[in-house]
Amino acid sequence: MPNPKPQPSFVLVRPQMGENIGAAARAMWNFGLDRMRIVAPRDGWPNPAAVALASGAGRLLDEAQLCEDVVGATGDCHFVFATTARSRDLTKPVVSPERAMQMAAEKTARGEKVAVLFGPERAGLENEDIARANVLISVPVNPDFPSLNLAQCVLLVGYEWRRQTETVASEIDAPGKSGWAQGIEVEKLAQHYEARLDEAGFFFPATKADSMKVNLRNLWSRLPLTQADVQMLHGILRQMVRWKERDR
């Protein structure tokens, strides 16, 4: 079943290779997009090479709309973006992929239909295609090598769509199955090490012992220890003490 959430349609304009269509479908599905439209594919449609590259995203290809031209692919849309890495003679607003997908999210949430045009692999979209778009999406690529693979461009825009429509954690700090150590567990670990280090004569000279112990406690408090970490550190110290006692 299609994804019920509002989303733009990704329109592949005159794609040349079935493999790139399949890779584009896979890139779309990576980010929860499943509305693909294909305009005049060079090698015909359906294309077995596309299915092979789509991997688990074959459903997108099964449901993809085949269109004769850009007019047919975007006729039901209220707003159209066109991706391009080249400067154009046509005067149009130019936005980044991030801003484009912010706009797309706002428009689709209001019930508007949005399309994003992606050009063929060899030279990208023609001016005739771009003339039918409302806004251009310019990818900030290396000006000395601006060409993007079709699937790469789809992936990039799809990623920005995901960022604008889902909660994306900028950092994940997970403790694993054991969970974070509690304060009392870290305190007992600190006491264990302090006692054994004291027996070993580590806190020397005596005039610096107190500050050394404070620094050691500070070290433990800085470490994001899990319960498994604490158990392992206890075990390491016990084993070292046993080994030392056997050596006597």
PDB file of C-alpha atoms in Angstrom:
ATOM      1  CA  MET A   1       0.000   0.000   0.000  1.00  0.00           C
ATOM      2  CA  PRO A   2       1.239   3.548  -0.736  1.00  0.00           C
ATOM      3  CA  ASN A   3       2.479   5.643   2.164  1.00  0.00           C
ATOM      4  CA  PRO A   4      -0.602   7.613   3.353  1.00  0.00           C
ATOM      5  CA  LYS A   5       1.465  10.588   4.541  1.00  0.00           C
ATOM      6  CA  PRO A   6       1.505  13.641   2.238  1.00  0.00           C
ATOM      7  CA  GLN A   7       4.647  13.660   0.125  1.00  0.00           C
ATOM      8  CA  PRO A   8       5.993  14.954  -3.174  1.00  0.00           C
ATOM      9  CA  SER A   9       6.171  12.895  -6.336  1.00  0.00           C
ATOM     10  CA  PHE A  10       9.670  12.329  -7.694  1.00  0.00           C
ATOM     11  CA  VAL A  11       9.632  12.612 -11.486  1.00  0.00           C
ATOM     12  CA  LEU A  12      12.477  10.993 -13.431  1.00  0.00           C
ATOM     13  CA  VAL A  13      12.607  12.790 -16.751  1.00  0.00           C
ATOM     14  CA  ARG A  14      13.850  10.683 -19.682  1.00  0.00           C
ATOM     15  CA  PRO A  15      16.074   8.407 -17.579  1.00  0.00           C
ATOM     16  CA  GLN A  16      18.543   6.494 -19.711  1.00  0.00           C
ATOM     17  CA  MET A  17      19.428   3.380 -17.730  1.00  0.00           C
ATOM     18  CA  GLY A  18      17.104   0.982 -15.968  1.00  0.00           C
ATOM     19  CA  GLU A  19      19.751   0.472 -13.302  1.00  0.00           C
ATOM     20  CA  ASN A  20      19.574   4.138 -12.346  1.00  0.00           C
ATOM     21  CA  ILE A  21      15.792   4.010 -12.120  1.00  0.00           C
ATOM     22  CA  GLY A  22      16.063   1.044  -9.759  1.00  0.00           C
ATOM     23  CA  ALA A  23      18.728   2.750  -7.670  1.00  0.00           C
ATOM     24  CA  ALA A  24      16.575   5.886  -7.501  1.00  0.00           C
ATOM     25  CA  ALA A  25      13.621   3.805  -6.271  1.00  0.00           C
ATOM     26  CA  ARG A  26      15.797   2.303  -3.569  1.00  0.00           C
ATOM     27  CA  ALA A  27      16.998   5.782  -2.547  1.00  0.00           C
ATOM     28  CA  MET A  28      13.410   7.026  -2.341  1.00  0.00           C
ATOM     29  CA  TRP A  29      12.297   4.140  -0.179  1.00  0.00           C
ATOM     30  CA  ASN A  30      15.259   4.696   2.156  1.00  0.00           C
ATOM     31  CA  PHE A  31      13.536   7.919   3.183  1.00  0.00           C
ATOM     32  CA  GLY A  32       9.905   6.829   3.077  1.00  0.00           C
ATOM     33  CA  LEU A  33       9.072   8.171  -0.390  1.00  0.00           C
ATOM     34  CA  ASP A  34       7.117   5.941  -2.759  1.00  0.00           C
ATOM     35  CA  ARG A  35       5.535   8.127  -5.450  1.00  0.00           C
ATOM     36  CA  MET A  36       7.639   7.836  -8.571  1.00  0.00           C
ATOM     37  CA  ARG A  37       6.727   9.066 -12.025  1.00  0.00           C
ATOM     38  CA  ILE A  38       8.819   8.154 -15.064  1.00  0.00           C
ATOM     39  CA  VAL A  39       8.843  10.280 -18.207  1.00  0.00           C
ATOM     40  CA  ALA A  40       9.796   8.602 -21.501  1.00  0.00           C
ATOM     41  CA  PRO A  41      12.507   6.200 -20.280  1.00  0.00           C
ATOM     42  CA  ARG A  42      15.055   5.565 -23.032  1.00  0.00           C
ATOM     43  CA  ASP A  43      15.048   1.771 -22.688  1.00  0.00           C
ATOM     44  CA  GLY A  44      11.301   1.373 -22.308  1.00  0.00           C
ATOM     45  CA  TRP A  45       9.178   0.279 -19.365  1.00  0.00           C
ATOM     46  CA  PRO A  46       9.013  -1.998 -17.452  1.00  0.00           C
ATOM     47  CA  ASN A  47      12.734  -2.643 -17.267  1.00  0.00           C
ATOM     48  CA  PRO A  48      14.232  -5.779 -15.628  1.00  0.00           C
ATOM     49  CA  ALA A  49      17.484  -3.911 -14.897  1.00  0.00           C
ATOM     50  CA  ALA A  50      15.545  -1.454 -12.750  1.00  0.00           C
ATOM     51  CA  VAL A  51      14.015  -4.261 -10.708  1.00  0.00           C
ATOM     52  CA  ALA A  52      17.439  -5.801 -10.070  1.00  0.00           C
ATOM     53  CA  LEU A  53      18.832  -2.548  -8.642  1.00  0.00           C
ATOM     54  CA  ALA A  54      15.737  -1.631  -6.642  1.00  0.00           C
ATOM     55  CA  SER A  55      16.387  -4.441  -4.141  1.00  0.00           C
ATOM     56  CA  GLY A  56      13.584  -4.249  -1.547  1.00  0.00           C
ATOM     57  CA  ALA A  57      11.983  -1.216  -3.184  1.00  0.00           C
ATOM     58  CA  GLY A  58      10.502  -3.066  -6.140  1.00  0.00           C
ATOM     59  CA  ARG A  59       6.980  -2.052  -5.109  1.00  0.00           C
ATOM     60  CA  LEU A  60       7.801   1.532  -6.070  1.00  0.00           C
ATOM     61  CA  LEU A  61       8.526   0.399  -9.600  1.00  0.00           C
ATOM     62  CA  ASP A  62       5.328  -1.627  -9.753  1.00  0.00           C
ATOM     63  CA  GLU A  63       3.319   1.443  -8.781  1.00  0.00           C
ATOM     64  CA  ALA A  64       5.349   4.010 -10.744  1.00  0.00           C
ATOM     65  CA  GLN A  65       3.379   6.130 -13.223  1.00  0.00           C
ATOM     66  CA  LEU A  66       4.656   6.108 -16.792  1.00  0.00           C
ATOM     67  CA  CYS A  67       4.207   9.467 -18.529  1.00  0.00           C
ATOM     68  CA  GLU A  68       4.838  10.639 -22.070  1.00  0.00           C
ATOM     69  CA  ASP A  69       6.178  14.066 -21.150  1.00  0.00           C
ATOM     70  CA  VAL A  70       6.754  16.508 -18.294  1.00  0.00           C
ATOM     71  CA  VAL A  71       3.369  18.113 -18.852  1.00  0.00           C
ATOM     72  CA  GLY A  72       1.672  14.781 -18.314  1.00  0.00           C
ATOM     73  CA  ALA A  73       3.796  14.032 -15.238  1.00  0.00           C
ATOM     74  CA  THR A  74       3.099  17.339 -13.514  1.00  0.00           C
ATOM     75  CA  GLY A  75      -0.318  18.355 -14.839  1.00  0.00           C
ATOM     76  CA  ASP A  76      -2.088  17.529 -11.574  1.00  0.00           C
ATOM     77  CA  CYS A  77       0.507  19.287  -9.405  1.00  0.00           C
ATOM     78  CA  HIS A  78       0.200  22.675  -7.761  1.00  0.00           C
ATOM     79  CA  PHE A  79       3.945  23.275  -7.433  1.00  0.00           C
ATOM     80  CA  VAL A  80       6.978  21.886  -9.229  1.00  0.00           C
ATOM     81  CA  PHE A  81      10.662  21.894  -8.310  1.00  0.00           C
ATOM     82  CA  ALA A  82      13.424  21.152 -10.822  1.00  0.00           C
ATOM     83  CA  THR A  83      16.862  19.949  -9.787  1.00  0.00           C
ATOM     84  CA  THR A  84      19.874  21.357 -11.591  1.00  0.00           C
ATOM     85  CA  ALA A  85      23.572  21.834 -10.946  1.00  0.00           C
ATOM     86  CA  ARG A  86      24.053  24.275 -13.822  1.00  0.00           C
ATOM     87  CA  SER A  87      23.326  27.961 -14.139  1.00  0.00           C
ATOM     88  CA  ARG A  88      20.399  28.669 -16.437  1.00  0.00           C
ATOM     89  CA  ASP A  89      19.314  31.593 -18.587  1.00  0.00           C
ATOM     90  CA  LEU A  90      15.793  31.319 -17.225  1.00  0.00           C
ATOM     91  CA  THR A  91      14.969  33.624 -14.327  1.00  0.00           C
ATOM     92  CA  LYS A  92      13.584  31.539 -11.472  1.00  0.00           C
ATOM     93  CA  PRO A  93      13.961  31.386  -7.699  1.00  0.00           C
ATOM     94  CA  VAL A  94      16.792  29.059  -6.691  1.00  0.00           C
ATOM     95  CA  VAL A  95      16.787  27.269  -3.339  1.00  0.00           C
ATOM     96  CA  SER A  96      18.906  24.691  -1.567  1.00  0.00           C
ATOM     97  CA  PRO A  97      17.672  21.096  -1.209  1.00  0.00           C
ATOM     98  CA  GLU A  98      16.986  21.799   2.459  1.00  0.00           C
ATOM     99  CA  ARG A  99      14.828  24.846   1.754  1.00  0.00           C
ATOM    100  CA  ALA A 100      13.076  23.083  -1.110  1.00  0.00           C
ATOM    101  CA  MET A 101      11.954  20.247   1.106  1.00  0.00           C
ATOM    102  CA  GLN A 102      10.861  22.688   3.803  1.00  0.00           C
ATOM    103  CA  MET A 103       8.630  24.282   1.190  1.00  0.00           C
ATOM    104  CA  ALA A 104       7.453  20.883  -0.057  1.00  0.00           C
ATOM    105  CA  ALA A 105       6.532  19.799   3.467  1.00  0.00           C
ATOM    106  CA  GLU A 106       4.528  22.976   4.031  1.00  0.00           C
ATOM    107  CA  LYS A 107       2.692  22.675   0.728  1.00  0.00           C
ATOM    108  CA  THR A 108       1.881  18.970   0.954  1.00  0.00           C
ATOM    109  CA  ALA A 109       0.623  19.477   4.511  1.00  0.00           C
ATOM    110  CA  ARG A 110      -1.884  21.977   3.073  1.00  0.00           C
ATOM    111  CA  GLY A 111      -3.076  19.384   0.597  1.00  0.00           C
ATOM    112  CA  GLU A 112      -1.154  20.689  -2.415  1.00  0.00           C
ATOM    113  CA  LYS A 113       0.413  18.257  -4.854  1.00  0.00           C
ATOM    114  CA  VAL A 114       4.162  18.778  -5.312  1.00  0.00           C
ATOM    115  CA  ALA A 115       6.564  17.276  -7.839  1.00  0.00           C
ATOM    116  CA  VAL A 116      10.351  17.258  -8.049  1.00  0.00           C
ATOM    117  CA  LEU A 117      11.923  16.864 -11.485  1.00  0.00           C
ATOM    118  CA  PHE A 118      15.182  14.963 -11.959  1.00  0.00           C
ATOM    119  CA  GLY A 119      16.897  15.097 -15.328  1.00  0.00           C
ATOM    120  CA  PRO A 120      18.483  12.355 -17.430  1.00  0.00           C
ATOM    121  CA  GLU A 121      21.945  11.138 -16.557  1.00  0.00           C
ATOM    122  CA  ARG A 122      23.810  12.557 -19.537  1.00  0.00           C
ATOM    123  CA  ALA A 123      23.014  16.272 -19.361  1.00  0.00           C
ATOM    124  CA  GLY A 124      20.248  16.875 -16.847  1.00  0.00           C
ATOM    125  CA  LEU A 125      17.032  18.741 -17.494  1.00  0.00           C
ATOM    126  CA  GLU A 126      16.553  20.823 -20.610  1.00  0.00           C
ATOM    127  CA  ASN A 127      15.377  24.449 -20.480  1.00  0.00           C
ATOM    128  CA  GLU A 128      12.011  23.303 -21.837  1.00  0.00           C
ATOM    129  CA  ASP A 129      11.596  21.096 -18.766  1.00  0.00           C
ATOM    130  CA  ILE A 130      12.796  23.760 -16.356  1.00  0.00           C
ATOM    131  CA  ALA A 131      10.435  26.344 -17.849  1.00  0.00           C
ATOM    132  CA  ARG A 132       7.560  24.314 -16.389  1.00  0.00           C
ATOM    133  CA  ALA A 133       8.970  24.388 -12.847  1.00  0.00           C
ATOM    134  CA  ASN A 134       8.202  27.011 -10.230  1.00  0.00           C
ATOM    135  CA  VAL A 135      11.502  26.847  -8.360  1.00  0.00           C
ATOM    136  CA  LEU A 136      14.946  25.392  -9.014  1.00  0.00           C
ATOM    137  CA  ILE A 137      16.829  23.237  -6.538  1.00  0.00           C
ATOM    138  CA  SER A 138      20.546  23.892  -6.733  1.00  0.00           C
ATOM    139  CA  VAL A 139      22.841  21.355  -5.098  1.00  0.00           C
ATOM    140  CA  PRO A 140      26.037  22.944  -3.717  1.00  0.00           C
ATOM    141  CA  VAL A 141      28.447  20.670  -5.548  1.00  0.00           C
ATOM    142  CA  ASN A 142      32.052  21.160  -6.605  1.00  0.00           C
ATOM    143  CA  PRO A 143      31.845  23.657  -9.510  1.00  0.00           C
ATOM    144  CA  ASP A 144      34.675  21.822 -11.260  1.00  0.00           C
ATOM    145  CA  PHE A 145      32.690  18.569 -11.162  1.00  0.00           C
ATOM    146  CA  PRO A 146      28.983  19.400 -10.849  1.00  0.00           C
ATOM    147  CA  SER A 147      27.500  16.232 -12.344  1.00  0.00           C
ATOM    148  CA  LEU A 148      25.510  14.030  -9.976  1.00  0.00           C
ATOM    149  CA  ASN A 149      24.350  10.505 -10.669  1.00  0.00           C
ATOM    150  CA  LEU A 150      20.547  10.328 -10.892  1.00  0.00           C
ATOM    151  CA  ALA A 151      20.199   8.103  -7.845  1.00  0.00           C
ATOM    152  CA  GLN A 152      22.627  10.290  -5.868  1.00  0.00           C
ATOM    153  CA  CYS A 153      20.517  13.357  -6.532  1.00  0.00           C
ATOM    154  CA  VAL A 154      17.333  11.498  -5.574  1.00  0.00           C
ATOM    155  CA  LEU A 155      19.018  10.290  -2.389  1.00  0.00           C
ATOM    156  CA  LEU A 156      20.136  13.783  -1.445  1.00  0.00           C
ATOM    157  CA  VAL A 157      16.706  15.351  -1.914  1.00  0.00           C
ATOM    158  CA  GLY A 158      15.023  12.389  -0.222  1.00  0.00           C
ATOM    159  CA  TYR A 159      17.297  12.802   2.779  1.00  0.00           C
ATOM    160  CA  GLU A 160      16.332  16.466   3.087  1.00  0.00           C
ATOM    161  CA  TRP A 161      12.663  15.504   2.863  1.00  0.00           C
ATOM    162  CA  ARG A 162      13.125  13.090   5.744  1.00  0.00           C
ATOM    163  CA  ARG A 163      14.860  15.740   7.806  1.00  0.00           C
ATOM    164  CA  GLN A 164      11.954  18.144   7.363  1.00  0.00           C
ATOM    165  CA  THR A 165       9.169  15.667   8.065  1.00  0.00           C
ATOM    166  CA  GLU A 166      10.539  13.362  10.762  1.00  0.00           C
ATOM    167  CA  THR A 167      12.309  13.866  14.056  1.00  0.00           C
ATOM    168  CA  VAL A 168      15.949  13.181  13.292  1.00  0.00           C
ATOM    169  CA  ALA A 169      18.279  12.901  16.292  1.00  0.00           C
ATOM    170  CA  SER A 170      21.527  14.790  15.759  1.00  0.00           C
ATOM    171  CA  GLU A 171      23.236  12.523  18.263  1.00  0.00           C
ATOM    172  CA  ILE A 172      22.304   9.189  19.817  1.00  0.00           C
ATOM    173  CA  ASP A 173      23.790   8.368  23.187  1.00  0.00           C
ATOM    174  CA  ALA A 174      22.442   4.943  24.088  1.00  0.00           C
ATOM    175  CA  PRO A 175      23.785   2.811  26.954  1.00  0.00           C
ATOM    176  CA  GLY A 176      22.956  -0.545  25.421  1.00  0.00           C
ATOM    177  CA  LYS A 177      21.123  -3.362  27.162  1.00  0.00           C
ATOM    178  CA  SER A 178      22.717  -2.904  30.585  1.00  0.00           C
ATOM    179  CA  GLY A 179      21.690   0.727  31.068  1.00  0.00           C
ATOM    180  CA  TRP A 180      23.616   3.593  32.571  1.00  0.00           C
ATOM    181  CA  ALA A 181      25.319   3.051  35.902  1.00  0.00           C
ATOM    182  CA  GLN A 182      23.691   4.691  38.908  1.00  0.00           C
ATOM    183  CA  GLY A 183      25.596   7.115  41.091  1.00  0.00           C
ATOM    184  CA  ILE A 184      25.972   4.615  43.912  1.00  0.00           C
ATOM    185  CA  GLU A 185      27.442   2.043  41.518  1.00  0.00           C
ATOM    186  CA  VAL A 186      30.067   4.523  40.325  1.00  0.00           C
ATOM    187  CA  GLU A 187      30.753   5.496  43.936  1.00  0.00           C
ATOM    188  CA  LYS A 188      31.423   1.883  44.938  1.00  0.00           C
ATOM    189  CA  LEU A 189      33.688   1.478  41.917  1.00  0.00           C
ATOM    190  CA  ALA A 190      35.629   4.572  42.959  1.00  0.00           C
ATOM    191  CA  GLN A 191      35.950   3.252  46.504  1.00  0.00           C
ATOM    192  CA  HIS A 192      37.161  -0.121  45.224  1.00  0.00           C
ATOM    193  CA  TYR A 193      39.917   1.433  43.103  1.00  0.00           C
ATOM    194  CA  GLU A 194      40.885   3.920  45.774  1.00  0.00           C
ATOM    195  CA  ALA A 195      41.282   1.176  48.377  1.00  0.00           C
ATOM    196  CA  ARG A 196      43.379  -1.070  46.145  1.00  0.00           C
ATOM    197  CA  LEU A 197      45.536   1.796  44.886  1.00  0.00           C
ATOM    198  CA  ASP A 198      46.086   2.916  48.460  1.00  0.00           C
ATOM    199  CA  GLU A 199      47.287  -0.606  49.354  1.00  0.00           C
ATOM    200  CA  ALA A 200      49.623  -0.513  46.370  1.00  0.00           C
ATOM    201  CA  GLY A 201      51.154   2.778  47.520  1.00  0.00           C
ATOM    202  CA  PHE A 202      49.877   4.717  44.536  1.00  0.00           C
ATOM    203  CA  PHE A 203      48.918   7.836  46.520  1.00  0.00           C
ATOM    204  CA  PHE A 204      52.454   9.110  47.092  1.00  0.00           C
ATOM    205  CA  PRO A 205      53.739  11.385  48.482  1.00  0.00           C
ATOM    206  CA  ALA A 206      51.286  11.724  51.351  1.00  0.00           C
ATOM    207  CA  THR A 207      51.039  15.494  50.867  1.00  0.00           C
ATOM    208  CA  LYS A 208      49.484  14.945  47.426  1.00  0.00           C
ATOM    209  CA  ALA A 209      47.278  11.987  48.328  1.00  0.00           C
ATOM    210  CA  ASP A 210      44.100  13.995  48.883  1.00  0.00           C
ATOM    211  CA  SER A 211      44.334  15.881  45.588  1.00  0.00           C
ATOM    212  CA  MET A 212      45.158  12.656  43.736  1.00  0.00           C
ATOM    213  CA  LYS A 213      42.038  11.017  45.158  1.00  0.00           C
ATOM    214  CA  VAL A 214      39.918  14.018  44.142  1.00  0.00           C
ATOM    215  CA  ASN A 215      41.306  13.832  40.604  1.00  0.00           C
ATOM    216  CA  LEU A 216      40.535  10.107  40.465  1.00  0.00           C
ATOM    217  CA  ARG A 217      36.953  10.713  41.598  1.00  0.00           C
ATOM    218  CA  ASN A 218      36.641  13.443  38.997  1.00  0.00           C
ATOM    219  CA  LEU A 219      37.810  10.996  36.332  1.00  0.00           C
ATOM    220  CA  TRP A 220      35.077   8.494  37.235  1.00  0.00           C
ATOM    221  CA  SER A 221      32.405  11.196  37.168  1.00  0.00           C
ATOM    222  CA  ARG A 222      33.434  12.301  33.675  1.00  0.00           C
ATOM    223  CA  LEU A 223      33.092   8.825  32.182  1.00  0.00           C
ATOM    224  CA  PRO A 224      29.640   7.853  30.812  1.00  0.00           C
ATOM    225  CA  LEU A 225      29.729   4.410  32.418  1.00  0.00           C
ATOM    226  CA  THR A 226      27.148   1.697  31.867  1.00  0.00           C
ATOM    227  CA  GLN A 227      26.391  -0.978  34.449  1.00  0.00           C
ATOM    228  CA  ALA A 228      28.318  -3.435  32.286  1.00  0.00           C
ATOM    229  CA  ASP A 229      31.320  -1.076  32.276  1.00  0.00           C
ATOM    230  CA  VAL A 230      31.273  -0.873  36.071  1.00  0.00           C
ATOM    231  CA  GLN A 231      31.100  -4.658  36.433  1.00  0.00           C
ATOM    232  CA  MET A 232      33.978  -5.123  33.999  1.00  0.00           C
ATOM    233  CA  LEU A 233      36.176  -2.554  35.775  1.00  0.00           C
ATOM    234  CA  HIS A 234      35.497  -4.236  39.120  1.00  0.00           C
ATOM    235  CA  GLY A 235      36.446  -7.582  37.566  1.00  0.00           C
ATOM    236  CA  ILE A 236      39.660  -6.219  36.036  1.00  0.00           C
ATOM    237  CA  LEU A 237      40.846  -4.911  39.375  1.00  0.00           C
ATOM    238  CA  ARG A 238      39.941  -8.107  41.235  1.00  0.00           C
ATOM    239  CA  GLN A 239      41.834 -10.203  38.696  1.00  0.00           C
ATOM    240  CA  MET A 240      44.897  -7.981  38.920  1.00  0.00           C
ATOM    241  CA  VAL A 241      44.892  -8.301  42.699  1.00  0.00           C
ATOM    242  CA  ARG A 242      44.534 -12.102  42.480  1.00  0.00           C
ATOM    243  CA  TRP A 243      47.376 -12.268  39.955  1.00  0.00           C
ATOM    244  CA  LYS A 244      49.601 -10.206  42.206  1.00  0.00           C
ATOM    245  CA  GLU A 245      48.822 -12.409  45.229  1.00  0.00           C
ATOM    246  CA  ARG A 246      49.626 -15.562  43.235  1.00  0.00           C
ATOM    247  CA  ASP A 247      52.954 -14.071  42.258  1.00  0.00           C
ATOM    248  CA  ARG A 248      54.091 -13.787  45.876  1.00  0.00           C
TER     249      ARG A 248
END
